[in-house]
PDB file of C-alpha atoms in Angstrom:
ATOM      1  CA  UNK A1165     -22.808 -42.855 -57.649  1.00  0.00           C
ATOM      2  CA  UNK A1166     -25.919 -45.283 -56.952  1.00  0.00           C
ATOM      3  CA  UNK A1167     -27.689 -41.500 -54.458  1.00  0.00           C
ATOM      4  CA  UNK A1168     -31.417 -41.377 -55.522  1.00  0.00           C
ATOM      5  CA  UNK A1169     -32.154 -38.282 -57.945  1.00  0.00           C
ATOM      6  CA  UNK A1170     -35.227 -35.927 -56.469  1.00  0.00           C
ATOM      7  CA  UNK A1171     -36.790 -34.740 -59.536  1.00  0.00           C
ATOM      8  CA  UNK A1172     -39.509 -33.081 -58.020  1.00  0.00           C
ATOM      9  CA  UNK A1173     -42.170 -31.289 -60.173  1.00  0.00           C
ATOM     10  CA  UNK A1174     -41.198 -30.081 -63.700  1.00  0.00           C
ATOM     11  CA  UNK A1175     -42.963 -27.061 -63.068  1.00  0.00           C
ATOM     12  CA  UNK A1176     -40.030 -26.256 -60.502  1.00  0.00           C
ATOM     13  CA  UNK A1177     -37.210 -27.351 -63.061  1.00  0.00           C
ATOM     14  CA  UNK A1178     -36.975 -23.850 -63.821  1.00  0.00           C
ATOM     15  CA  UNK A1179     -36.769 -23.065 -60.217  1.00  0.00           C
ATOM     16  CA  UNK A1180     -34.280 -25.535 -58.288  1.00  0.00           C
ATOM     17  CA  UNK A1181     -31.940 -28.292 -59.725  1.00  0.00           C
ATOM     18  CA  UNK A1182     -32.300 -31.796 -58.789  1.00  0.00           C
ATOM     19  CA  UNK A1183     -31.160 -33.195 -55.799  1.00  0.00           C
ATOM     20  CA  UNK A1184     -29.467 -36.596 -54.804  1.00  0.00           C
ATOM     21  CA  UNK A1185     -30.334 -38.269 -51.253  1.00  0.00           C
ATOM     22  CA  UNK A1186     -27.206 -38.718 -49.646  1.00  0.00           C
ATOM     23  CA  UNK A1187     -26.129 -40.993 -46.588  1.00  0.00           C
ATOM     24  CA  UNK A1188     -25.923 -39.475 -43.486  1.00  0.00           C
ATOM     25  CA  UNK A1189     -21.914 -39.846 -42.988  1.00  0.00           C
ATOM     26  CA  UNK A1190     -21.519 -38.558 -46.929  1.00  0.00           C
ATOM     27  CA  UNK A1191     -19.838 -34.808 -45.211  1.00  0.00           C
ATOM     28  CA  UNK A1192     -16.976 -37.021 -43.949  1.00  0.00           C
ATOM     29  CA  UNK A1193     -15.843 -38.027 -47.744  1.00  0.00           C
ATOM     30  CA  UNK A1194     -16.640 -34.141 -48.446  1.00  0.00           C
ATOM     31  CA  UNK A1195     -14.196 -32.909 -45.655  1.00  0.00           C
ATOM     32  CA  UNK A1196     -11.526 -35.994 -46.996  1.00  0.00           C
ATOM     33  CA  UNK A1197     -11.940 -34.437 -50.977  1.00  0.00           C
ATOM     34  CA  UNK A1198     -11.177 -31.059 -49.019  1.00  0.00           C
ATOM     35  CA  UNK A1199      -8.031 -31.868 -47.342  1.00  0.00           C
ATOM     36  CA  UNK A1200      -6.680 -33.551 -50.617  1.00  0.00           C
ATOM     37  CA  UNK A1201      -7.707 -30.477 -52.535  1.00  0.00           C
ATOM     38  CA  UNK A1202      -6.164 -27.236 -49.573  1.00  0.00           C
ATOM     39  CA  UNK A1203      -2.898 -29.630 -49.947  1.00  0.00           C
ATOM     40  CA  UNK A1204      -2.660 -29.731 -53.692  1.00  0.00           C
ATOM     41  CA  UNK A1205      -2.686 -26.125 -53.984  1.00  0.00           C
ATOM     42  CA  UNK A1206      -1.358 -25.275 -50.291  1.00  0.00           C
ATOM     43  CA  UNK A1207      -0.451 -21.790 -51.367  1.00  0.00           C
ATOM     44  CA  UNK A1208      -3.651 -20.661 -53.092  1.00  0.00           C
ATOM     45  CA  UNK A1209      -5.991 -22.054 -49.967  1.00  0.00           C
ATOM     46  CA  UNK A1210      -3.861 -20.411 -47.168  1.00  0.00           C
ATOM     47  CA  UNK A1211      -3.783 -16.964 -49.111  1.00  0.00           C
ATOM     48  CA  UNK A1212      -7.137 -17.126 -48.633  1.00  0.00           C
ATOM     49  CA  UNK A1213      -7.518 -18.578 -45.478  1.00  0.00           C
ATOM     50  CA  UNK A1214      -5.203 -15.646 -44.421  1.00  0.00           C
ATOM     51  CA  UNK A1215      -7.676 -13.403 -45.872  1.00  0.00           C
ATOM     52  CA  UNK A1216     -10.364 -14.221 -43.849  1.00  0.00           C
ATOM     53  CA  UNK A1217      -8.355 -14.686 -40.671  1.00  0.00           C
ATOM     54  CA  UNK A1218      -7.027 -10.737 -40.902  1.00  0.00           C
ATOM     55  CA  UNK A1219     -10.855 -10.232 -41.503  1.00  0.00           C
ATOM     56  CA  UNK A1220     -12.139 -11.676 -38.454  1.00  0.00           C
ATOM     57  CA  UNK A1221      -9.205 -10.378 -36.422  1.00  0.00           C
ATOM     58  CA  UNK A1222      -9.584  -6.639 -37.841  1.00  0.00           C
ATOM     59  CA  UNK A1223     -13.709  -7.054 -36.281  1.00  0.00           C
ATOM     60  CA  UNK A1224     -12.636  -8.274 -32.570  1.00  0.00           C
ATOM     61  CA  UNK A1225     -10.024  -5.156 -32.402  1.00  0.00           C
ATOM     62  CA  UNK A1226     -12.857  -2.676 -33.293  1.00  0.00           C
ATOM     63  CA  UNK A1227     -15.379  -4.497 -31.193  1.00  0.00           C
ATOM     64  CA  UNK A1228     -13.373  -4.801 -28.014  1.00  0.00           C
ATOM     65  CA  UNK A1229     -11.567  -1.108 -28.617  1.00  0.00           C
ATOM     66  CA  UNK A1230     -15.314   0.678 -29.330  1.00  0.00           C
ATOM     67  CA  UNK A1231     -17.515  -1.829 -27.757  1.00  0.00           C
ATOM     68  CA  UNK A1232     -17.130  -4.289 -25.612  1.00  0.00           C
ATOM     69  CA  UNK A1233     -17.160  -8.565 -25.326  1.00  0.00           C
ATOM     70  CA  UNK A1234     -20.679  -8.560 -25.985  1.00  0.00           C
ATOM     71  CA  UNK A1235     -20.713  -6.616 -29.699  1.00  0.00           C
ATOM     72  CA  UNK A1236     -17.584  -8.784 -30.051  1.00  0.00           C
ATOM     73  CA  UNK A1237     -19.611 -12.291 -30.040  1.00  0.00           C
ATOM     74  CA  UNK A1238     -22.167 -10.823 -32.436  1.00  0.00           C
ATOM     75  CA  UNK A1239     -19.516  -9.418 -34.811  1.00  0.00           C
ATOM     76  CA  UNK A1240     -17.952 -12.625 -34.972  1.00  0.00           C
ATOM     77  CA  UNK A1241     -21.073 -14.582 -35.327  1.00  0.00           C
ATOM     78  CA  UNK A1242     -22.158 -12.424 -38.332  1.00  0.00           C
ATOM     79  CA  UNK A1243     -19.206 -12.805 -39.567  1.00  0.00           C
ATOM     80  CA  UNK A1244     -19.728 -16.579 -39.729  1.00  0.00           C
ATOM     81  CA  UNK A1245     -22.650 -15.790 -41.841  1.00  0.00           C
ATOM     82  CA  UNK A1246     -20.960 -13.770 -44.302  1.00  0.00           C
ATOM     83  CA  UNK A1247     -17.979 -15.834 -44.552  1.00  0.00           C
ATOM     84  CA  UNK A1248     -19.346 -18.508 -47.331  1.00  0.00           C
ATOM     85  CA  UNK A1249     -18.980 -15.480 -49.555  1.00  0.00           C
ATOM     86  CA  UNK A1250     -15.326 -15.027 -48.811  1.00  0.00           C
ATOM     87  CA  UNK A1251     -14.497 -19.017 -49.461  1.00  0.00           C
ATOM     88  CA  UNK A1252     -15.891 -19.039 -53.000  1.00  0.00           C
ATOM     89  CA  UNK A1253     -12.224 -18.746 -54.431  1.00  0.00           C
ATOM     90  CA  UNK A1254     -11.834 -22.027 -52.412  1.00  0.00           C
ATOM     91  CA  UNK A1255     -14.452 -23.692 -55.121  1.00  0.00           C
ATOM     92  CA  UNK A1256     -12.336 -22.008 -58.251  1.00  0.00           C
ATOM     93  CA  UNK A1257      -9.483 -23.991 -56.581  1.00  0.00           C
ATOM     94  CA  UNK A1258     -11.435 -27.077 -56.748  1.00  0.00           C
ATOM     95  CA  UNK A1259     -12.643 -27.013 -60.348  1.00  0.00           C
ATOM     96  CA  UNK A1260      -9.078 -26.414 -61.543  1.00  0.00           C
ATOM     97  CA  UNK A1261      -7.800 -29.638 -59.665  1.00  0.00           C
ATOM     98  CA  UNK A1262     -10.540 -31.737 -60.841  1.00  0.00           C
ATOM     99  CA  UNK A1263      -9.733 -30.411 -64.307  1.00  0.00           C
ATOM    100  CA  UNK A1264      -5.942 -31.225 -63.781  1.00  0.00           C
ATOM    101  CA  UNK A1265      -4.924 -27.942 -64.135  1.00  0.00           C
ATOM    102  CA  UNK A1266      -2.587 -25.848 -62.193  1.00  0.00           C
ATOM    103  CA  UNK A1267      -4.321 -23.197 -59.587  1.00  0.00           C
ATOM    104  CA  UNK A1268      -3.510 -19.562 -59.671  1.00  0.00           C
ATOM    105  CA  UNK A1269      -4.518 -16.990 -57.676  1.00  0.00           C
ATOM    106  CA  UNK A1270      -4.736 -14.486 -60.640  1.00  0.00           C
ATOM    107  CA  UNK A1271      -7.451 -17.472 -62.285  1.00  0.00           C
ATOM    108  CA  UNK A1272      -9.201 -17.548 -59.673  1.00  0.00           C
ATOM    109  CA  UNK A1273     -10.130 -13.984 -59.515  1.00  0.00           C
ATOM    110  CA  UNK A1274     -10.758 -13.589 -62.665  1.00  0.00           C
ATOM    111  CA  UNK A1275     -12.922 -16.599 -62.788  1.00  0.00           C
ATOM    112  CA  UNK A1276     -15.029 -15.140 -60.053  1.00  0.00           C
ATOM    113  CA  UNK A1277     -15.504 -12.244 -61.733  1.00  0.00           C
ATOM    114  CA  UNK A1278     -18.334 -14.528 -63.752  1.00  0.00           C
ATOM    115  CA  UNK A1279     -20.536 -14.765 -61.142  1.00  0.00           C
ATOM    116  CA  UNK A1280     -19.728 -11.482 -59.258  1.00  0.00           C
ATOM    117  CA  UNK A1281     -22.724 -10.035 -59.784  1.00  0.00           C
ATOM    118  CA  UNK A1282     -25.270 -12.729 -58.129  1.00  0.00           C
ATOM    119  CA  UNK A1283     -22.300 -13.247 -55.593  1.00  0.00           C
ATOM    120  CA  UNK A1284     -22.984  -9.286 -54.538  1.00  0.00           C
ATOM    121  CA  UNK A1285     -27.010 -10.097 -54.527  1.00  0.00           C
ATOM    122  CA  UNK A1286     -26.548 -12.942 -52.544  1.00  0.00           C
ATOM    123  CA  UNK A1287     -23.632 -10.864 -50.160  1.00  0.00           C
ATOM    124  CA  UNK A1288     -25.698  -8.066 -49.571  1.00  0.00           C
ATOM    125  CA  UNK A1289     -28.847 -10.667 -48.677  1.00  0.00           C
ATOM    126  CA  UNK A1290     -26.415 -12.221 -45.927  1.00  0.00           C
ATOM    127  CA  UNK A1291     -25.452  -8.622 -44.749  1.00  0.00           C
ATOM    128  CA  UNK A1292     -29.237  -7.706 -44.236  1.00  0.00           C
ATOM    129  CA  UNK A1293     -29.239 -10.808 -42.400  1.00  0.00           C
ATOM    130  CA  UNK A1294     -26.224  -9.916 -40.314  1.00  0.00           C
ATOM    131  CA  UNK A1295     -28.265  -6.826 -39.579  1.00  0.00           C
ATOM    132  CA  UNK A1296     -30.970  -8.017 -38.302  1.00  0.00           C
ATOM    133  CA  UNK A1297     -29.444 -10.583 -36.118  1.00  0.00           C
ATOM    134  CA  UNK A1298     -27.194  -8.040 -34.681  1.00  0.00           C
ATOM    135  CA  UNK A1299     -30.326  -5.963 -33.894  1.00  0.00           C
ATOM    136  CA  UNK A1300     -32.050  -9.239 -32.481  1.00  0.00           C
ATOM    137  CA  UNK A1301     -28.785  -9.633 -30.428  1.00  0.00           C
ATOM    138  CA  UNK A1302     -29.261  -6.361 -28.883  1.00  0.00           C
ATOM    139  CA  UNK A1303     -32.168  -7.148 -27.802  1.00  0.00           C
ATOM    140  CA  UNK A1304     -31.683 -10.053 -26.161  1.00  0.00           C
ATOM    141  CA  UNK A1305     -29.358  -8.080 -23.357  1.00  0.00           C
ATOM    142  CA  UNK A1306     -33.032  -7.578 -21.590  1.00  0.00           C
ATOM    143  CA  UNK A1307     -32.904 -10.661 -20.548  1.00  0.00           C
ATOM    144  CA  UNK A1308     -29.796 -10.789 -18.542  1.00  0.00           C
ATOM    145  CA  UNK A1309     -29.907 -10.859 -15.011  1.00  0.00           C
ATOM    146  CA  UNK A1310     -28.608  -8.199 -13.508  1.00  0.00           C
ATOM    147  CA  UNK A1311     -29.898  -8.766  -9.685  1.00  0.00           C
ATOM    148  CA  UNK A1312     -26.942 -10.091  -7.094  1.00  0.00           C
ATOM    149  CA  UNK A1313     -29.529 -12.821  -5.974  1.00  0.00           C
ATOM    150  CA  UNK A1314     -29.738 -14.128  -9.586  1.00  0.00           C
ATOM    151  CA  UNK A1315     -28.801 -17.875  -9.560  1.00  0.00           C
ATOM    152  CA  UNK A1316     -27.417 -20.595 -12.471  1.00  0.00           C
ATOM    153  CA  UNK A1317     -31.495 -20.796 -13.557  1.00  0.00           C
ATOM    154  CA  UNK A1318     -31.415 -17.066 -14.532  1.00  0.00           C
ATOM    155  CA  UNK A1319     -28.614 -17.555 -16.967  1.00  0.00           C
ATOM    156  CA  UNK A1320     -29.576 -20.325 -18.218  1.00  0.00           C
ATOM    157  CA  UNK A1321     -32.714 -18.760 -19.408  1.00  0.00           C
ATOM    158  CA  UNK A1322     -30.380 -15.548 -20.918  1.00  0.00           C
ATOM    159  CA  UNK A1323     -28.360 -18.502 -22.874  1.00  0.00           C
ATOM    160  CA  UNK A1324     -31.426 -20.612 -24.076  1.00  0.00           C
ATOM    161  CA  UNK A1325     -33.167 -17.527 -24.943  1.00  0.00           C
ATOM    162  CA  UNK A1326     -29.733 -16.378 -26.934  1.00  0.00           C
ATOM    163  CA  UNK A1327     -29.043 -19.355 -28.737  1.00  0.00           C
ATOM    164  CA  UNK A1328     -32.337 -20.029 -29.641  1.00  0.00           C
ATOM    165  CA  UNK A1329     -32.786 -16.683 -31.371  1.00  0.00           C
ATOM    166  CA  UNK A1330     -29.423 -17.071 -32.942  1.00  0.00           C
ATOM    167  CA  UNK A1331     -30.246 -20.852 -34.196  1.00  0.00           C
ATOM    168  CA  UNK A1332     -32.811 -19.719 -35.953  1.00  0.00           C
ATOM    169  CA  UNK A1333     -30.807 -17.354 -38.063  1.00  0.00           C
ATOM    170  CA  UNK A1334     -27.919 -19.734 -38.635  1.00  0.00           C
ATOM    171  CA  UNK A1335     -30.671 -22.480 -40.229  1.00  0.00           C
ATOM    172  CA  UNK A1336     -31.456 -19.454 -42.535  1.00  0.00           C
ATOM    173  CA  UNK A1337     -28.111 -19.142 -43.857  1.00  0.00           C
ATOM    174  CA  UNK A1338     -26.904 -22.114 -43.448  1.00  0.00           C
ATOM    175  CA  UNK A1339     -29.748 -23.539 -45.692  1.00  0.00           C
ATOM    176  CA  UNK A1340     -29.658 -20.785 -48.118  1.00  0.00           C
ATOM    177  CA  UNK A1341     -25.710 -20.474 -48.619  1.00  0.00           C
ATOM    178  CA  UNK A1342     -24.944 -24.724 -48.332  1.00  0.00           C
ATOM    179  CA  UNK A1343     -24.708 -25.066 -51.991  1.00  0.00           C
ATOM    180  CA  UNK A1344     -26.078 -21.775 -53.832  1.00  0.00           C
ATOM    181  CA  UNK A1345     -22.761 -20.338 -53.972  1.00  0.00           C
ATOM    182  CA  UNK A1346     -20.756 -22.963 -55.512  1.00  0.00           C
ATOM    183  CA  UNK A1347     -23.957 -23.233 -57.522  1.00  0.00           C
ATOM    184  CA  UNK A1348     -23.352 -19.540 -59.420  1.00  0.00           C
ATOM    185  CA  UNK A1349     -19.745 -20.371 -59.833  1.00  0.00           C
ATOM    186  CA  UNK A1350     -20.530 -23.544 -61.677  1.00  0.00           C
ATOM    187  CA  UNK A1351     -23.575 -22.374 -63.840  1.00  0.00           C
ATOM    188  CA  UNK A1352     -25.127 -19.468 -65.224  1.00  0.00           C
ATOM    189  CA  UNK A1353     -27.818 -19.472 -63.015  1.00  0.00           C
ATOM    190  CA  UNK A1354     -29.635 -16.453 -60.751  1.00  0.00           C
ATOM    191  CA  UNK A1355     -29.538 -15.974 -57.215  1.00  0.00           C
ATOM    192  CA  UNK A1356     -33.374 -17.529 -56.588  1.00  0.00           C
ATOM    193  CA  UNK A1357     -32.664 -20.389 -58.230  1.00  0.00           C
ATOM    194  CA  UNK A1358     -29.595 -21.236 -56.388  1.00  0.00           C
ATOM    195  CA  UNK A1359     -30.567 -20.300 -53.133  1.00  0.00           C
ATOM    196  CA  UNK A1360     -33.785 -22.358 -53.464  1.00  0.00           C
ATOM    197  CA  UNK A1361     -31.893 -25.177 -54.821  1.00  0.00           C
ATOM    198  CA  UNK A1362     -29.741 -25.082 -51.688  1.00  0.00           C
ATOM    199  CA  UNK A1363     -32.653 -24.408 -49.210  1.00  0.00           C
ATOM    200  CA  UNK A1364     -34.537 -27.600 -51.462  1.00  0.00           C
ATOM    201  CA  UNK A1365     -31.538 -29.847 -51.085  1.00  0.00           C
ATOM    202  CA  UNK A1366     -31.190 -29.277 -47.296  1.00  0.00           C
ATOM    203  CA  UNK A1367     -34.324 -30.290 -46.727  1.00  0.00           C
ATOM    204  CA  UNK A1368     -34.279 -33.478 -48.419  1.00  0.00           C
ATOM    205  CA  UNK A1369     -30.848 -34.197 -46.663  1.00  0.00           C
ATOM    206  CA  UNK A1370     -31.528 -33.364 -42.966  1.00  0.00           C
ATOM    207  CA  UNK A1371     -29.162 -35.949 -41.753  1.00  0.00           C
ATOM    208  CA  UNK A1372     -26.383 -35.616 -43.781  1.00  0.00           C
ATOM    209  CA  UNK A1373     -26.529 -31.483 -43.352  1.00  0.00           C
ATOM    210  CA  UNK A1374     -27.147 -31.975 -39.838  1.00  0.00           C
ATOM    211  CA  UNK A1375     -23.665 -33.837 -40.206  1.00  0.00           C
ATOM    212  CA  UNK A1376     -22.107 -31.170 -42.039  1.00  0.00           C
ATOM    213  CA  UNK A1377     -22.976 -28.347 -39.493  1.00  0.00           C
ATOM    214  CA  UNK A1378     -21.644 -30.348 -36.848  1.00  0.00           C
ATOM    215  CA  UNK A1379     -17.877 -30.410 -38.787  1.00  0.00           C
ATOM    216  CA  UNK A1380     -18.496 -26.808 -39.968  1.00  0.00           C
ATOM    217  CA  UNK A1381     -18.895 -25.655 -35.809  1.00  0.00           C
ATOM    218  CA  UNK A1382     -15.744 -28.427 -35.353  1.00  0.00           C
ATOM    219  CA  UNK A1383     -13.378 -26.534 -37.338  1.00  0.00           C
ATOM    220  CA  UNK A1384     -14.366 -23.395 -36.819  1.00  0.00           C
ATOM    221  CA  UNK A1385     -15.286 -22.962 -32.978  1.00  0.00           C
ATOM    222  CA  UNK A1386     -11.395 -23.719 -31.638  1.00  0.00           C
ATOM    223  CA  UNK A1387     -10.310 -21.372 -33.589  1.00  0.00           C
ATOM    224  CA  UNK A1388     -12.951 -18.251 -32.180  1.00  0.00           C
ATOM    225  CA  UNK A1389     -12.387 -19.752 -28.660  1.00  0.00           C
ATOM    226  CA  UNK A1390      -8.636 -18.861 -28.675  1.00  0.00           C
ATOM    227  CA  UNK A1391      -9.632 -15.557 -30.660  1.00  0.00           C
ATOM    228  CA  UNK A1392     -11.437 -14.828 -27.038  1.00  0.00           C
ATOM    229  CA  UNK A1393      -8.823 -16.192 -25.169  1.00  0.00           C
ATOM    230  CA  UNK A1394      -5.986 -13.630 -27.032  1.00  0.00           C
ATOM    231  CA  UNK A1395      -8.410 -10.696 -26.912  1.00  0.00           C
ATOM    232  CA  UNK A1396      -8.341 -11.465 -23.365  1.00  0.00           C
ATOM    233  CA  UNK A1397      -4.973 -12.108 -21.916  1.00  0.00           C
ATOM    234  CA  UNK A1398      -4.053  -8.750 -24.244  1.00  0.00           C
ATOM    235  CA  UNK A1399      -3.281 -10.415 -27.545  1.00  0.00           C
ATOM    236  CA  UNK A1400      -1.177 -13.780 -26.399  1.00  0.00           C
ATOM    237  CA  UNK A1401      -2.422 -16.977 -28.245  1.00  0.00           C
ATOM    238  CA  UNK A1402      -3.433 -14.980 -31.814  1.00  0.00           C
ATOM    239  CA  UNK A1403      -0.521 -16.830 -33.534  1.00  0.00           C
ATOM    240  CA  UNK A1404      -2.567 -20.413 -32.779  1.00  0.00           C
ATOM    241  CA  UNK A1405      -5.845 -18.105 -34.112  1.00  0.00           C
ATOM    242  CA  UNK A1406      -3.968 -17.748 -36.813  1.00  0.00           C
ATOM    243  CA  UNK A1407      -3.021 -21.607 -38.080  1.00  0.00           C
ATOM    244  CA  UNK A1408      -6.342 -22.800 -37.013  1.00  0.00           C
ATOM    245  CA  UNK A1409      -8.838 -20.297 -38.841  1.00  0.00           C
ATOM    246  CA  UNK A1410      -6.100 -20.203 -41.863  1.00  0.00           C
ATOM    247  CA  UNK A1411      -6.664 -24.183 -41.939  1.00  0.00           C
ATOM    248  CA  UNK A1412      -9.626 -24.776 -41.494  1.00  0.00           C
ATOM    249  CA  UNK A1413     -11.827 -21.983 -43.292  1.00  0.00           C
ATOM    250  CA  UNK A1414      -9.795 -23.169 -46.637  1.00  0.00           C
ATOM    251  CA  UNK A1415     -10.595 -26.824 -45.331  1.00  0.00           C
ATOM    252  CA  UNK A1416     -14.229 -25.896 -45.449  1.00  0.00           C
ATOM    253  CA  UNK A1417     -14.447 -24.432 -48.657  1.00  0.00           C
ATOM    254  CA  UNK A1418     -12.979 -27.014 -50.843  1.00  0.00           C
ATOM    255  CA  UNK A1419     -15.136 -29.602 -48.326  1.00  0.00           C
ATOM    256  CA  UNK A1420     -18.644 -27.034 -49.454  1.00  0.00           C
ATOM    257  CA  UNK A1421     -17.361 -27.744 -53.324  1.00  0.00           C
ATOM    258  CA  UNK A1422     -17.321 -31.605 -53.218  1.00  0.00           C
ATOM    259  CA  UNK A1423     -20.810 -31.159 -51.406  1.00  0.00           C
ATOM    260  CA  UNK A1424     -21.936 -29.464 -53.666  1.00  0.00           C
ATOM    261  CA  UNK A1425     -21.145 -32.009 -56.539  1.00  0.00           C
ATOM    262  CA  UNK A1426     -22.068 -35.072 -55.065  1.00  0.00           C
ATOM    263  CA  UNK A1427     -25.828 -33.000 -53.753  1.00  0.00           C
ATOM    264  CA  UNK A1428     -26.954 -31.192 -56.626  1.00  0.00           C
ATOM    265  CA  UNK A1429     -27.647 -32.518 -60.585  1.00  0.00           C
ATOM    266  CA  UNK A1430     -27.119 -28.473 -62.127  1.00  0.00           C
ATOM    267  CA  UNK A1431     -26.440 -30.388 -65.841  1.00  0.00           C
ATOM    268  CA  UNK A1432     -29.495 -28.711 -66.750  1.00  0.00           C
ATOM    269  CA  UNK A1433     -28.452 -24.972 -66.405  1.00  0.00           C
ATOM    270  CA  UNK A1434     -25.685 -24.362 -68.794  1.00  0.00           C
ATOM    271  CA  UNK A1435     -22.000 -23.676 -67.257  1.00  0.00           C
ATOM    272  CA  UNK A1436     -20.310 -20.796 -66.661  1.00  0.00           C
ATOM    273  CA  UNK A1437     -17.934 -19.480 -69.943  1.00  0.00           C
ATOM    274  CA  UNK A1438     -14.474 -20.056 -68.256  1.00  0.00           C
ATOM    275  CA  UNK A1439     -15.174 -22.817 -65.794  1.00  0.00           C
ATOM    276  CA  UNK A1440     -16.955 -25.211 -67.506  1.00  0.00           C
ATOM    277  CA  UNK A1441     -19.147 -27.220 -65.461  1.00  0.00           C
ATOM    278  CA  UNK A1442     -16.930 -29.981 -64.850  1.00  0.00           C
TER     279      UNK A1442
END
């Protein structure tokens, strides 16, 4: 590839890896390597694609049955933010196939098991995260007009207000969890180091992530919006919940492994025992 290498400062080689500036439209060839990849191993992507679908179905039951529509949209929007976690078996997938070898689930897991340790650092940051935002959530409830001579005006400040708060912690994450994870699967590298490598390489890549969050929200939002719908009309429509989250989360995390190749230069941090930095 002819992408410009960001060395930066070798005082921060110890810190964050190298990144390379990609084009703008480089996500599209990410979410392409993805596809290929969830359909050469169909049955190791959709197990866990099915995994995180009972997940996220499991947190609108409790919400709706103990809460209520509202604790609903912040359950499910935390559990956006915790759901890179969940997808890192996706990226074992992916270095088998670009090794030429045949995926299992049982190699998977037990590849995983190398990095489990930062992978529970950098699951329990994402849960204080989820935390807090809930809390923030909460909050924002103040704001909602509750007056009968309330017009569109009021709610649009109650949604600007909202999303504004929430945008703020989905940069967070988003910047923080890009390409750290597939980072600790790949190398024997700490939490810091990946997370600021990710954070590093966002920055230097602002169109091409901007890109990337737009196909993340793409495949992910139809899927939630029918989740609503089927929570609504008292269950009906959770079979279509089902095929799109079971698609497209795998989709995603094969997509978040090829980004994480072509983005970040890691040949300086040794590889992990069993997978081999490829």
């Amino acid at each position: 590839m002819d992408e410009k290498v960001s060395q930066g400062d070798s005082t921060q080689l110890p810190f964050v890896a190298p990144c390379r500036i990609l084009p703008a439209l480089a996500p599209l060839d990410w979410v392409r390597q993805g596809w290929r990849d969830m359909w050469a191993a169909p049955r190791q992507s959709l197990t866990y694609g099915a995994i995180v679908v009972a997940l996220s179905l499991a947190l609108a039951t409790i919400a709706v049955r103990f809460g209520g529509y509202f604790e609903l949209l912040a359950l499910v929007s935390g559990f956006i933010l915790v759901a890179p976690v969940l997808a890192v078996g996706t990226y074992v997938i992916s270095i088998h196939l670009e090794r030429g070898e045949k995926p299992s689930l049982r190699r998977c897991l037990r590849e995983e098991q190398r990095a489990v340790g930062n992978l529970m650092v950098f699951a329990l940051m994402l849960m204080v995260v989820f935390l807090v935002w809930a809390r923030a959530g909460s909050a924002v409830h103040v704001f909602f007009p509750i007056s009968e001579a309330t017009d569109w005006r009021d709610y649009l400040t109650f949604f600007a207000i909202g999303s504004s708060i929430g945008s703020i912690f989905a940069a967070v994450v988003f910047s923080a969890a890009a390409f750290s994870l597939p980072m600790m699967v790949d190398r024997k590298v700490d939490t810091v180091t990946a997370v600021v490598t990710s954070i590093n390489a966002v920055l230097r890549n602002k169109p091409a992530m901007a890109v990337w969050a737009a196909c993340i929200v793409l495949a992910v939002a139809p899927g939630f919006a029918l989740l609503f719908i089927g929570q609504e009309r008292g269950g009906g429509g959770l079979a279509w919940v089902m095929t799109g989250l079971g698609l497209t989360l795998p989709l995603i995390g094969h997509a978040t492994w090829h980004g994480y190749r072509a983005t970040v230069d890691a040949g300086q941090w040794p590889p992990n025992e069993v997978t081999g930095g490829v």
